[in-house]
Amino acid sequence: MTSLLRIAAAAVLAVSVASASAIAQVAVPAGSVAAVDFTEGQAVARSPSGQERPLAKGDGIARGDSVITGAGRVQLRFLDEGYLSIYANTEFLIEDYFYAGQADGTESAAFRLVHGGIRALTGAIGKANRDNYSVTTNIGTIGIRGTGYTASMGDGMSASVSEGAIALTNRAGELLVRPGQTGFMSSADAPPVLVSQRPYLPPTPPATRRAQDDTNPPGVTRFRPADQRTPDGGLPIIPHEGDDGHGGPGGHTFEGETREGWNVSYGVQTNDVRDSSLVYLDDGVVNSWQWDAGGGMGRGYKDVADQGGDSVIAWSRWTEGRMEYLSGDDGWHEYPESYDTIHAHLVAGAPATEVPVSGSADYAMMGGTGPTLSVGSADAVGTLNSATLRVDFASQRVGLEMSTSQGATDWGVQTLGGLAGTAHHGMRLTSQGDSGLTPNHYFYGNSGGGDGSLVISRNGADCGDCYGAVRGFLAGEGASHAGLTYVLGNTNAAIYGSEGAVVGAVGFQRR
């Protein structure tokens, strides 16, 4: 992940924490170390003596208690303002916990994950003294070097990091896991290793969700428990990975906040752009999407990386899964094996309105996805170095200058003449998207000569045989934003061969 994306991720986390103060919180009862902030379905607390009690919002959790979920899920808020989501079919023990109201060296938190999955945002404990916070399993220990992590315990123990870092330790060694990475320990005597598959967080069984939804339908002042909103209807403190969602086994959910008529540009092995799409946002991340011209994609991806954006535009990289499309028979069908790639990139944005008809504007890169190969290792994530757009509204053309790195290769992409030649040689804006349903504003560029074509460079030298394609759109009121995906290859044939293509997505904002 680039430094820009790390900053963006940190900003998102900071907003989430800041939002917590605006949401009514339950108080931690006297004599307890945590309070139940949210609960759904079957969940109990077991005392050290073995007595069990069902959990509800506001209940206290004491030192020595175990929280056990069956067909349910619980979110806890600790005295040090740390948060913990405990997923279905999980047993989690609070072995020790002490916090006197400030980080003075006496604070400590020792937990045990017996089985199942958790997601945590740490509080004051562990920030001042990282050795004071630990999560133990029968295979090894998670030590904190940061603030946000996810962990699961089943056939081995795996943990991934959203912010900061963690250290996985067992008898065979120690592994530092950084943002965007996942560590795995198969046994107490096997060294921890980095893997591409994120932890599996057990979803709440559908029968439980249906029963609650049928008896408590969502309305203006209600919310679906499966959305994991707070009891006051606000956004969750810990962004969840969803039932059958980002972290579940069944792929994306087609749930969340909907955006109708949005533009979507996507890149996998090739790339394309769609208008009039129905986009689903989960905490600002594109969860899934469908387009309105007889097809669709967006199911099956188990993980989301490099996400970012604002209220007008959002980008993300989907990893570790397959794509499916919606055909005319209203059934989902898997794309051919050649599309069954490790990464898929996309950027989605609100329809462009009140687009100027004269003058020009420059667009600065907000962020984007780390470029990846359409074949190869999930760990082969490159760097998006820079990207600038210029739109000449009078000539209805778009200029591009972009630089990206993948492995040992530095790629350059620009329209003929770069930004200086936009009015004469830029990519043409079209008045309609490919569905013909809405008057959105799109641009297309390809290598290979001709007006509006792309010039591709490789390691600083022009590459006449290289292949490049850009698919993009303008977005927002007054064309305030733009988004695009790109596909690059040493040759056209290499795109579909074992060499593969370099693929990525970029989001822009008008200066």
JSON list of N, CA, C and O in Angstrom, two decimals, residues 93-125:
[
{"chain": "A", "resi": 93, "resn": "LEU", "atom": "N", "xyz": [-12.14, -15.22, 26.11]},
{"chain": "A", "resi": 93, "resn": "LEU", "atom": "CA", "xyz": [-11.96, -15.13, 27.56]},
{"chain": "A", "resi": 93, "resn": "LEU", "atom": "C", "xyz": [-11.16, -13.88, 27.93]},
{"chain": "A", "resi": 93, "resn": "LEU", "atom": "O", "xyz": [-10.12, -13.59, 27.33]},
{"chain": "A", "resi": 94, "resn": "ILE", "atom": "N", "xyz": [-11.66, -13.14, 28.91]},
{"chain": "A", "resi": 94, "resn": "ILE", "atom": "CA", "xyz": [-10.92, -12.01, 29.47]},
{"chain": "A", "resi": 94, "resn": "ILE", "atom": "C", "xyz": [-10.14, -12.52, 30.67]},
{"chain": "A", "resi": 94, "resn": "ILE", "atom": "O", "xyz": [-10.68, -12.60, 31.79]},
{"chain": "A", "resi": 95, "resn": "GLU", "atom": "N", "xyz": [-8.91, -12.92, 30.45]},
{"chain": "A", "resi": 95, "resn": "GLU", "atom": "CA", "xyz": [-8.10, -13.51, 31.52]},
{"chain": "A", "resi": 95, "resn": "GLU", "atom": "C", "xyz": [-7.72, -12.47, 32.56]},
{"chain": "A", "resi": 95, "resn": "GLU", "atom": "O", "xyz": [-7.75, -12.73, 33.77]},
{"chain": "A", "resi": 96, "resn": "ASP", "atom": "N", "xyz": [-7.33, -11.29, 32.11]},
{"chain": "A", "resi": 96, "resn": "ASP", "atom": "CA", "xyz": [-6.94, -10.23, 33.03]},
{"chain": "A", "resi": 96, "resn": "ASP", "atom": "C", "xyz": [-7.18, -8.89, 32.36]},
{"chain": "A", "resi": 96, "resn": "ASP", "atom": "O", "xyz": [-7.05, -8.77, 31.13]},
{"chain": "A", "resi": 97, "resn": "TYR", "atom": "N", "xyz": [-7.55, -7.89, 33.14]},
{"chain": "A", "resi": 97, "resn": "TYR", "atom": "CA", "xyz": [-7.76, -6.55, 32.60]},
{"chain": "A", "resi": 97, "resn": "TYR", "atom": "C", "xyz": [-7.72, -5.56, 33.75]},
{"chain": "A", "resi": 97, "resn": "TYR", "atom": "O", "xyz": [-8.39, -5.75, 34.77]},
{"chain": "A", "resi": 98, "resn": "PHE", "atom": "N", "xyz": [-6.92, -4.49, 33.56]},
{"chain": "A", "resi": 98, "resn": "PHE", "atom": "CA", "xyz": [-6.87, -3.44, 34.57]},
{"chain": "A", "resi": 98, "resn": "PHE", "atom": "C", "xyz": [-6.62, -2.11, 33.89]},
{"chain": "A", "resi": 98, "resn": "PHE", "atom": "O", "xyz": [-5.72, -1.98, 33.05]},
{"chain": "A", "resi": 99, "resn": "TYR", "atom": "N", "xyz": [-7.45, -1.13, 34.22]},
{"chain": "A", "resi": 99, "resn": "TYR", "atom": "CA", "xyz": [-7.27, 0.23, 33.69]},
{"chain": "A", "resi": 99, "resn": "TYR", "atom": "C", "xyz": [-7.82, 1.20, 34.71]},
{"chain": "A", "resi": 99, "resn": "TYR", "atom": "O", "xyz": [-9.00, 1.16, 35.08]},
{"chain": "A", "resi": 100, "resn": "ALA", "atom": "N", "xyz": [-6.95, 2.10, 35.21]},
{"chain": "A", "resi": 100, "resn": "ALA", "atom": "CA", "xyz": [-7.32, 3.03, 36.28]},
{"chain": "A", "resi": 100, "resn": "ALA", "atom": "C", "xyz": [-7.78, 4.38, 35.75]},
{"chain": "A", "resi": 100, "resn": "ALA", "atom": "O", "xyz": [-7.92, 5.33, 36.53]},
{"chain": "A", "resi": 101, "resn": "GLY", "atom": "N", "xyz": [-8.00, 4.48, 34.45]},
{"chain": "A", "resi": 101, "resn": "GLY", "atom": "CA", "xyz": [-8.46, 5.75, 33.88]},
{"chain": "A", "resi": 101, "resn": "GLY", "atom": "C", "xyz": [-7.42, 6.50, 33.11]},
{"chain": "A", "resi": 101, "resn": "GLY", "atom": "O", "xyz": [-7.72, 7.49, 32.43]},
{"chain": "A", "resi": 102, "resn": "GLN", "atom": "N", "xyz": [-6.17, 6.06, 33.18]},
{"chain": "A", "resi": 102, "resn": "GLN", "atom": "CA", "xyz": [-5.09, 6.66, 32.41]},
{"chain": "A", "resi": 102, "resn": "GLN", "atom": "C", "xyz": [-3.98, 5.65, 32.21]},
{"chain": "A", "resi": 102, "resn": "GLN", "atom": "O", "xyz": [-3.84, 4.69, 32.98]},
{"chain": "A", "resi": 103, "resn": "ALA", "atom": "N", "xyz": [-3.20, 5.86, 31.13]},
{"chain": "A", "resi": 103, "resn": "ALA", "atom": "CA", "xyz": [-2.10, 4.95, 30.84]},
{"chain": "A", "resi": 103, "resn": "ALA", "atom": "C", "xyz": [-0.89, 5.38, 31.67]},
{"chain": "A", "resi": 103, "resn": "ALA", "atom": "O", "xyz": [-0.16, 6.30, 31.30]},
{"chain": "A", "resi": 104, "resn": "ASP", "atom": "N", "xyz": [-0.70, 4.72, 32.82]},
{"chain": "A", "resi": 104, "resn": "ASP", "atom": "CA", "xyz": [0.40, 5.08, 33.72]},
{"chain": "A", "resi": 104, "resn": "ASP", "atom": "C", "xyz": [1.37, 3.92, 33.94]},
{"chain": "A", "resi": 104, "resn": "ASP", "atom": "O", "xyz": [2.20, 3.98, 34.85]},
{"chain": "A", "resi": 105, "resn": "GLY", "atom": "N", "xyz": [1.25, 2.88, 33.13]},
{"chain": "A", "resi": 105, "resn": "GLY", "atom": "CA", "xyz": [2.13, 1.72, 33.26]},
{"chain": "A", "resi": 105, "resn": "GLY", "atom": "C", "xyz": [1.53, 0.58, 34.03]},
{"chain": "A", "resi": 105, "resn": "GLY", "atom": "O", "xyz": [2.03, -0.55, 33.96]},
{"chain": "A", "resi": 106, "resn": "THR", "atom": "N", "xyz": [0.44, 0.85, 34.76]},
{"chain": "A", "resi": 106, "resn": "THR", "atom": "CA", "xyz": [-0.20, -0.23, 35.52]},
{"chain": "A", "resi": 106, "resn": "THR", "atom": "C", "xyz": [-1.28, -0.94, 34.71]},
{"chain": "A", "resi": 106, "resn": "THR", "atom": "O", "xyz": [-1.77, -1.98, 35.12]},
{"chain": "A", "resi": 107, "resn": "GLU", "atom": "N", "xyz": [-1.65, -0.36, 33.56]},
{"chain": "A", "resi": 107, "resn": "GLU", "atom": "CA", "xyz": [-2.74, -0.92, 32.77]},
{"chain": "A", "resi": 107, "resn": "GLU", "atom": "C", "xyz": [-2.29, -2.23, 32.12]},
{"chain": "A", "resi": 107, "resn": "GLU", "atom": "O", "xyz": [-1.11, -2.41, 31.80]},
{"chain": "A", "resi": 108, "resn": "SER", "atom": "N", "xyz": [-3.25, -3.13, 31.89]},
{"chain": "A", "resi": 108, "resn": "SER", "atom": "CA", "xyz": [-2.92, -4.40, 31.24]},
{"chain": "A", "resi": 108, "resn": "SER", "atom": "C", "xyz": [-4.19, -5.03, 30.69]},
{"chain": "A", "resi": 108, "resn": "SER", "atom": "O", "xyz": [-5.29, -4.81, 31.22]},
{"chain": "A", "resi": 109, "resn": "ALA", "atom": "N", "xyz": [-4.03, -5.80, 29.64]},
{"chain": "A", "resi": 109, "resn": "ALA", "atom": "CA", "xyz": [-5.14, -6.54, 29.05]},
{"chain": "A", "resi": 109, "resn": "ALA", "atom": "C", "xyz": [-4.59, -7.86, 28.53]},
{"chain": "A", "resi": 109, "resn": "ALA", "atom": "O", "xyz": [-3.68, -7.87, 27.70]},
{"chain": "A", "resi": 110, "resn": "ALA", "atom": "N", "xyz": [-5.12, -8.95, 29.05]},
{"chain": "A", "resi": 110, "resn": "ALA", "atom": "CA", "xyz": [-4.71, -10.29, 28.61]},
{"chain": "A", "resi": 110, "resn": "ALA", "atom": "C", "xyz": [-5.96, -11.07, 28.25]},
{"chain": "A", "resi": 110, "resn": "ALA", "atom": "O", "xyz": [-6.82, -11.32, 29.09]},
{"chain": "A", "resi": 111, "resn": "PHE", "atom": "N", "xyz": [-6.08, -11.42, 26.98]},
{"chain": "A", "resi": 111, "resn": "PHE", "atom": "CA", "xyz": [-7.25, -12.12, 26.47]},
{"chain": "A", "resi": 111, "resn": "PHE", "atom": "C", "xyz": [-6.84, -13.48, 25.93]},
{"chain": "A", "resi": 111, "resn": "PHE", "atom": "O", "xyz": [-5.67, -13.73, 25.63]},
{"chain": "A", "resi": 112, "resn": "ARG", "atom": "N", "xyz": [-7.84, -14.35, 25.78]},
{"chain": "A", "resi": 112, "resn": "ARG", "atom": "CA", "xyz": [-7.60, -15.66, 25.15]},
{"chain": "A", "resi": 112, "resn": "ARG", "atom": "C", "xyz": [-8.71, -15.92, 24.14]},
{"chain": "A", "resi": 112, "resn": "ARG", "atom": "O", "xyz": [-9.90, -15.87, 24.49]},
{"chain": "A", "resi": 113, "resn": "LEU", "atom": "N", "xyz": [-8.31, -16.19, 22.90]},
{"chain": "A", "resi": 113, "resn": "LEU", "atom": "CA", "xyz": [-9.25, -16.57, 21.85]},
{"chain": "A", "resi": 113, "resn": "LEU", "atom": "C", "xyz": [-9.23, -18.09, 21.78]},
{"chain": "A", "resi": 113, "resn": "LEU", "atom": "O", "xyz": [-8.27, -18.69, 21.29]},
{"chain": "A", "resi": 114, "resn": "VAL", "atom": "N", "xyz": [-10.29, -18.72, 22.29]},
{"chain": "A", "resi": 114, "resn": "VAL", "atom": "CA", "xyz": [-10.35, -20.18, 22.32]},
{"chain": "A", "resi": 114, "resn": "VAL", "atom": "C", "xyz": [-10.65, -20.72, 20.94]},
{"chain": "A", "resi": 114, "resn": "VAL", "atom": "O", "xyz": [-9.99, -21.63, 20.44]},
{"chain": "A", "resi": 115, "resn": "HIS", "atom": "N", "xyz": [-11.66, -20.15, 20.30]},
{"chain": "A", "resi": 115, "resn": "HIS", "atom": "CA", "xyz": [-11.97, -20.50, 18.90]},
{"chain": "A", "resi": 115, "resn": "HIS", "atom": "C", "xyz": [-12.88, -19.41, 18.35]},
{"chain": "A", "resi": 115, "resn": "HIS", "atom": "O", "xyz": [-13.49, -18.63, 19.10]},
{"chain": "A", "resi": 116, "resn": "GLY", "atom": "N", "xyz": [-12.99, -19.34, 17.03]},
{"chain": "A", "resi": 116, "resn": "GLY", "atom": "CA", "xyz": [-13.85, -18.37, 16.39]},
{"chain": "A", "resi": 116, "resn": "GLY", "atom": "C", "xyz": [-13.08, -17.16, 15.90]},
{"chain": "A", "resi": 116, "resn": "GLY", "atom": "O", "xyz": [-11.89, -17.23, 15.60]},
{"chain": "A", "resi": 117, "resn": "GLY", "atom": "N", "xyz": [-13.78, -16.02, 15.78]},
{"chain": "A", "resi": 117, "resn": "GLY", "atom": "CA", "xyz": [-13.17, -14.83, 15.19]},
{"chain": "A", "resi": 117, "resn": "GLY", "atom": "C", "xyz": [-13.53, -13.56, 15.92]},
{"chain": "A", "resi": 117, "resn": "GLY", "atom": "O", "xyz": [-14.62, -13.41, 16.49]},
{"chain": "A", "resi": 118, "resn": "ILE", "atom": "N", "xyz": [-12.60, -12.60, 15.91]},
{"chain": "A", "resi": 118, "resn": "ILE", "atom": "CA", "xyz": [-12.80, -11.31, 16.54]},
{"chain": "A", "resi": 118, "resn": "ILE", "atom": "C", "xyz": [-12.25, -10.21, 15.63]},
{"chain": "A", "resi": 118, "resn": "ILE", "atom": "O", "xyz": [-11.43, -10.46, 14.75]},
{"chain": "A", "resi": 119, "resn": "ARG", "atom": "N", "xyz": [-12.73, -9.00, 15.88]},
{"chain": "A", "resi": 119, "resn": "ARG", "atom": "CA", "xyz": [-12.16, -7.82, 15.24]},
{"chain": "A", "resi": 119, "resn": "ARG", "atom": "C", "xyz": [-12.01, -6.76, 16.31]},
{"chain": "A", "resi": 119, "resn": "ARG", "atom": "O", "xyz": [-12.96, -6.52, 17.08]},
{"chain": "A", "resi": 120, "resn": "ALA", "atom": "N", "xyz": [-10.86, -6.11, 16.39]},
{"chain": "A", "resi": 120, "resn": "ALA", "atom": "CA", "xyz": [-10.57, -5.22, 17.52]},
{"chain": "A", "resi": 120, "resn": "ALA", "atom": "C", "xyz": [-10.02, -3.88, 17.08]},
{"chain": "A", "resi": 120, "resn": "ALA", "atom": "O", "xyz": [-9.30, -3.77, 16.08]},
{"chain": "A", "resi": 121, "resn": "LEU", "atom": "N", "xyz": [-10.39, -2.86, 17.84]},
{"chain": "A", "resi": 121, "resn": "LEU", "atom": "CA", "xyz": [-9.78, -1.54, 17.75]},
{"chain": "A", "resi": 121, "resn": "LEU", "atom": "C", "xyz": [-9.31, -1.22, 19.16]},
{"chain": "A", "resi": 121, "resn": "LEU", "atom": "O", "xyz": [-10.12, -1.02, 20.07]},
{"chain": "A", "resi": 122, "resn": "THR", "atom": "N", "xyz": [-8.00, -1.24, 19.38]},
{"chain": "A", "resi": 122, "resn": "THR", "atom": "CA", "xyz": [-7.48, -1.14, 20.73]},
{"chain": "A", "resi": 122, "resn": "THR", "atom": "C", "xyz": [-7.63, 0.28, 21.27]},
{"chain": "A", "resi": 122, "resn": "THR", "atom": "O", "xyz": [-7.66, 1.26, 20.53]},
{"chain": "A", "resi": 123, "resn": "GLY", "atom": "N", "xyz": [-7.69, 0.37, 22.61]},
{"chain": "A", "resi": 123, "resn": "GLY", "atom": "CA", "xyz": [-7.80, 1.65, 23.28]},
{"chain": "A", "resi": 123, "resn": "GLY", "atom": "C", "xyz": [-6.46, 2.08, 23.85]},
{"chain": "A", "resi": 123, "resn": "GLY", "atom": "O", "xyz": [-5.41, 1.89, 23.25]},
{"chain": "A", "resi": 124, "resn": "ALA", "atom": "N", "xyz": [-6.53, 2.68, 25.05]},
{"chain": "A", "resi": 124, "resn": "ALA", "atom": "CA", "xyz": [-5.31, 3.22, 25.66]},
{"chain": "A", "resi": 124, "resn": "ALA", "atom": "C", "xyz": [-4.33, 2.13, 26.03]},
{"chain": "A", "resi": 124, "resn": "ALA", "atom": "O", "xyz": [-3.11, 2.33, 25.96]},
{"chain": "A", "resi": 125, "resn": "ILE", "atom": "N", "xyz": [-4.83, 0.96, 26.43]},
{"chain": "A", "resi": 125, "resn": "ILE", "atom": "CA", "xyz": [-3.93, -0.13, 26.82]},
{"chain": "A", "resi": 125, "resn": "ILE", "atom": "C", "xyz": [-3.19, -0.63, 25.59]},
{"chain": "A", "resi": 125, "resn": "ILE", "atom": "O", "xyz": [-3.79, -0.98, 24.58]}
]
